[in-house]
Short mmCIF file of C-alpha atoms in Angstrom, two decimals:
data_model
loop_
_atom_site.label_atom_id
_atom_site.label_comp_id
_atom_site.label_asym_id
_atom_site.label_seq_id
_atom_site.Cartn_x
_atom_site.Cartn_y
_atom_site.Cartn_z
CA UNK A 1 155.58 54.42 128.78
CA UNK A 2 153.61 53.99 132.02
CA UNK A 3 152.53 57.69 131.71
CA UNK A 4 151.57 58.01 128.54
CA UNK A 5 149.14 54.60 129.25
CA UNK A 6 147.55 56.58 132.19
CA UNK A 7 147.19 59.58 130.17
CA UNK A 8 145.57 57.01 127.31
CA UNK A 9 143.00 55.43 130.46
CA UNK A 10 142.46 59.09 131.92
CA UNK A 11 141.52 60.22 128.13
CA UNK A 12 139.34 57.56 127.56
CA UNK A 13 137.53 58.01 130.96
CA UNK A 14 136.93 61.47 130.64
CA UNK A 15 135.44 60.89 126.71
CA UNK A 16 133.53 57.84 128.22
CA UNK A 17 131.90 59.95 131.21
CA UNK A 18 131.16 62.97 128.32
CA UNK A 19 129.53 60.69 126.50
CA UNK A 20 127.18 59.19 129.60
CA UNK A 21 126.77 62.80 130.65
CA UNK A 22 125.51 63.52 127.14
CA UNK A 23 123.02 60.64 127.01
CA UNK A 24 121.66 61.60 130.12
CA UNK A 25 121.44 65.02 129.69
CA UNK A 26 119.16 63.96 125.88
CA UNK A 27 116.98 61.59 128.30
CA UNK A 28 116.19 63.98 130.49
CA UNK A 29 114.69 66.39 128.05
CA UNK A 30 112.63 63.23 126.14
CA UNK A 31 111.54 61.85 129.00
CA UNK A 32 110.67 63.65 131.80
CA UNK A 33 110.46 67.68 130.70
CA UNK A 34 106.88 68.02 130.60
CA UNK A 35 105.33 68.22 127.20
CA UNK A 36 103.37 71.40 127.35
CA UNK A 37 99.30 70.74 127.32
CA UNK A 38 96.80 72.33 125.62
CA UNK A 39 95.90 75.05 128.32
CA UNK A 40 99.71 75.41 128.77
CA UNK A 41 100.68 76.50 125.27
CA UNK A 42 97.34 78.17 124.49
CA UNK A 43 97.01 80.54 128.33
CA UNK A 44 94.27 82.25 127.58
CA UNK A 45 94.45 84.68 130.89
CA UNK A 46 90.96 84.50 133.00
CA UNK A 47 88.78 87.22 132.95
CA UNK A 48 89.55 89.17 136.54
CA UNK A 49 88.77 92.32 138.49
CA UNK A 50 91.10 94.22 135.91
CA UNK A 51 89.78 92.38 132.84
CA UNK A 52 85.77 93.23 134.23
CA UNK A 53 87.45 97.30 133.88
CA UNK A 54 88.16 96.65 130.31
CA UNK A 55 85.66 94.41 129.37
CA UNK A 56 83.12 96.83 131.04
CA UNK A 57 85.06 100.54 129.43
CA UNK A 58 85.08 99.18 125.73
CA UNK A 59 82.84 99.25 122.79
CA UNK A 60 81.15 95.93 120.91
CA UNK A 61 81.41 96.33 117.31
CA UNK A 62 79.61 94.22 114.86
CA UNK A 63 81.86 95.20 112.59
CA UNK A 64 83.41 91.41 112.03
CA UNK A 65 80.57 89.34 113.26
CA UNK A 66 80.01 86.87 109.70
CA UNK A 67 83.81 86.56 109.93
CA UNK A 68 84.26 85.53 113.72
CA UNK A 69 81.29 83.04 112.78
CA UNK A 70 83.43 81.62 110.45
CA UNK A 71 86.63 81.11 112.06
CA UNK A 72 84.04 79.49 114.91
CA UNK A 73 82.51 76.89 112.41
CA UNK A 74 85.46 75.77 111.05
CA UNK A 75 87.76 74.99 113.96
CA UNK A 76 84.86 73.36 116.44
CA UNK A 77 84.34 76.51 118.55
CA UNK A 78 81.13 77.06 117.28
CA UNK A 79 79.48 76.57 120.82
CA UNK A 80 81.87 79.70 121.94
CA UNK A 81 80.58 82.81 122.22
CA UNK A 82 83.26 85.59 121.56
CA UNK A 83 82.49 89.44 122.27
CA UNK A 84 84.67 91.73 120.32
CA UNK A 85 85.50 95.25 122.43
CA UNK A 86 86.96 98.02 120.97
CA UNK A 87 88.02 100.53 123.96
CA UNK A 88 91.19 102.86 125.73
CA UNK A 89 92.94 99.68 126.56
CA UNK A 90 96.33 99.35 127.09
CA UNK A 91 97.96 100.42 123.76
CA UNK A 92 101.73 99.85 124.15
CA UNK A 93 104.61 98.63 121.72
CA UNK A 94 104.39 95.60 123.21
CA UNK A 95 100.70 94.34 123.18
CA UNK A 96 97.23 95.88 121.54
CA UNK A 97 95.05 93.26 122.33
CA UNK A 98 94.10 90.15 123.59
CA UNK A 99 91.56 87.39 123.92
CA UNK A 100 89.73 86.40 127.73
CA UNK A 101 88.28 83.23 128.43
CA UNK A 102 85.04 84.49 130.95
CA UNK A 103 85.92 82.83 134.60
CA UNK A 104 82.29 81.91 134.89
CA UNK A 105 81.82 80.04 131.64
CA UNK A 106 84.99 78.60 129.76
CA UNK A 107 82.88 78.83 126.72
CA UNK A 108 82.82 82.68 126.54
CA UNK A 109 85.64 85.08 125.60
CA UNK A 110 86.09 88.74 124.98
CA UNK A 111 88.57 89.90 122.26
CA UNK A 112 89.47 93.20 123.22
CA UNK A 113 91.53 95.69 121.13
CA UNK A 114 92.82 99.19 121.85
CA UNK A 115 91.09 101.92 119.79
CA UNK A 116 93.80 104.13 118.73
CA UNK A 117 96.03 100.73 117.27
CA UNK A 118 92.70 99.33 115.80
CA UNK A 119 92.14 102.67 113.69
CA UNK A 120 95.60 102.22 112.21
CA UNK A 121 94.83 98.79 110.78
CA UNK A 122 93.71 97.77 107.41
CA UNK A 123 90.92 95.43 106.84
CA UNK A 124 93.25 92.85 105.98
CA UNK A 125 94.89 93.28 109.09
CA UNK A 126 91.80 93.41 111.13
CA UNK A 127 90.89 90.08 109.93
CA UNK A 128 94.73 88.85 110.88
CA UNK A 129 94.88 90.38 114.26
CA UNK A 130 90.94 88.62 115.04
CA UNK A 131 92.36 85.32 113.68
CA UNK A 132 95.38 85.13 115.52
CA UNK A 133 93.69 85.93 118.58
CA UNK A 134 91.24 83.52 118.01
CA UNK A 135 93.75 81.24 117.03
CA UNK A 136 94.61 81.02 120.74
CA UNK A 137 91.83 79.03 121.55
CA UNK A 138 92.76 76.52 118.63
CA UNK A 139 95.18 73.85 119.18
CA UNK A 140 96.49 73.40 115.97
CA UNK A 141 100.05 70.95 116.91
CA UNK A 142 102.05 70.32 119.83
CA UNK A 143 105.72 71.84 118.99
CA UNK A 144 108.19 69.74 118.37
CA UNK A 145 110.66 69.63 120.81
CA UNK A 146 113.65 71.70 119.34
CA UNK A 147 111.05 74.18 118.44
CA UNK A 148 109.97 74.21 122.38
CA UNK A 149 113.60 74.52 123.51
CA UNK A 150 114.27 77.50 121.58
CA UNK A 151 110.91 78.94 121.76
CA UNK A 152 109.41 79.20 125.36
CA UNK A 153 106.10 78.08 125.39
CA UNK A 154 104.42 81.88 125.12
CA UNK A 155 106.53 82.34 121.78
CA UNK A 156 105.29 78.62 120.72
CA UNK A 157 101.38 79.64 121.43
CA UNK A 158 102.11 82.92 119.39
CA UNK A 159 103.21 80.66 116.71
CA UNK A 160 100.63 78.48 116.96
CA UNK A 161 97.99 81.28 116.70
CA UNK A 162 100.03 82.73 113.93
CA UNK A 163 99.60 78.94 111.93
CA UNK A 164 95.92 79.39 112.26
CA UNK A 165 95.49 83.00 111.00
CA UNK A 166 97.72 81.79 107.92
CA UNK A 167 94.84 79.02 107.08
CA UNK A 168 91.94 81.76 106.96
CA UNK A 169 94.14 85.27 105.32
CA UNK A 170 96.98 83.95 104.09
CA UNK A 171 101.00 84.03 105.08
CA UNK A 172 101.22 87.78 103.28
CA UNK A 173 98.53 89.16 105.24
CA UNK A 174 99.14 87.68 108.60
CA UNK A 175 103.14 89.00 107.58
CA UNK A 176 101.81 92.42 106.95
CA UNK A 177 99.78 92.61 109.61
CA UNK A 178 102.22 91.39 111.92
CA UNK A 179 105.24 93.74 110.33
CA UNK A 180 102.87 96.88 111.84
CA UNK A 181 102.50 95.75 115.16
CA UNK A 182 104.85 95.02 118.65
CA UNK A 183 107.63 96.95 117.30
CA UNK A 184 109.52 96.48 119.48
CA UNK A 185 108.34 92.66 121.28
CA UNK A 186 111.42 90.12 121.66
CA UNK A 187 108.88 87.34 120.35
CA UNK A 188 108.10 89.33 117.00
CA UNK A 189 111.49 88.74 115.02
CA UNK A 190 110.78 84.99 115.47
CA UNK A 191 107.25 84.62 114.40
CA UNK A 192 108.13 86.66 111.28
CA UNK A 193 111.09 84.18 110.67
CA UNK A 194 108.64 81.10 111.22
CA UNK A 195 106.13 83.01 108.45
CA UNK A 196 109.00 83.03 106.01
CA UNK A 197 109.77 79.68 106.45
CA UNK A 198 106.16 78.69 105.72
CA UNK A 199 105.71 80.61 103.13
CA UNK A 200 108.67 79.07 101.47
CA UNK A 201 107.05 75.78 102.31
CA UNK A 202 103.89 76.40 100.87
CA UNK A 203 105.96 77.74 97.72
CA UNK A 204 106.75 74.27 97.03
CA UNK A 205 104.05 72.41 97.29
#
């Protein structure tokens, strides 16, 4: 009878100090895992020595002026100045493009592109691809925290960017756009699964 009390008190114990462990464990990631900040989730890499090569190799095009002006008025960048470059960049499976914030003047940024994936885009997509990138310098939410534990925070600012380019073309375009481009980039699958989801949300309202 003796035993089977001590096996009772060691049961208990060991459910008690799960349950402790547990708590702690949930306060931790409340309280003191740093909440990421607006130039954490949206890094917007510096222009550099390697940047100056591409910024300095590629072409300005005009091409999407009225429509970068736009995105700029409407989300209180309209101070910003952003070149768009189209030039041999750095075409790969895994990224066509990007958007610089100028080390000199944080107000300046060059959206760069690579040629050859550029040429394969719609104009639909062209407009998805500029306002995603220029969703980067748009701070639309902080993630919830679920969202940040599954998502690191590069996957959450790809989101993010993704959220903004669905206000100004739509979920199906920023989809399609996004269904011909980094084949083969972990972060891809989930972005398309968040798009889903919002367009399922937007379904019902």
């Amino acid at each position: 009878m003796d035993a089977e009390n001590d096996r009772g008190s060691e049961n208990k114990l060991t459910s008690l100090f799960s349950i402790i462990f547990l708590v702690l464990v949930v306060l931790f990631f409340v309280f003191f895992l740093p909440s990421p900040h607006n130039d954490e989730l949206l890094s917007i890499p510096k222009r550099d020595d390697f940047t100056d090569h591409l910024i300095k190799s590629g072409s300005p095009t005009n091409e999407f002026d009225d429509f970068i002006n736009e995105l700029k008025q409407s989300s209180d960048l309209s101070e910003h100045k952003i070149v768009f470059l189209v030039g041999p960049y750095f075409y790969t499976d895994f990224i066509a493009g990007g958007i610089y914030t100028d080390k000199y003047h944080r107000l300046s940024h060059y959206l760069l592109v690579e040629k050859e994936y550029y040429e394969t885009l719609t104009l639909t997509d062209k407009k998805a691809f500029i306002a995603h990138e220029i969703g980067h310098l748009v701070k639309l939410r902080e993630p919830p925290y679920a969202e940040y534990f599954i998502a690191n925070r590069e996957i959450a600012s790809q989101i993010n960017a993704d959220e903004f380019a669905v206000r100004h073309v739509g979920v199906d375009a920023v989809t399609e756009w996004l269904n011909k481009s980094y084949e083969y980039n972990p972060e891809r699958q989930q972005r398309l699964l968040k798009l889903a989801l919002l367009k399922k949300e937007m379904r019902k309202q």
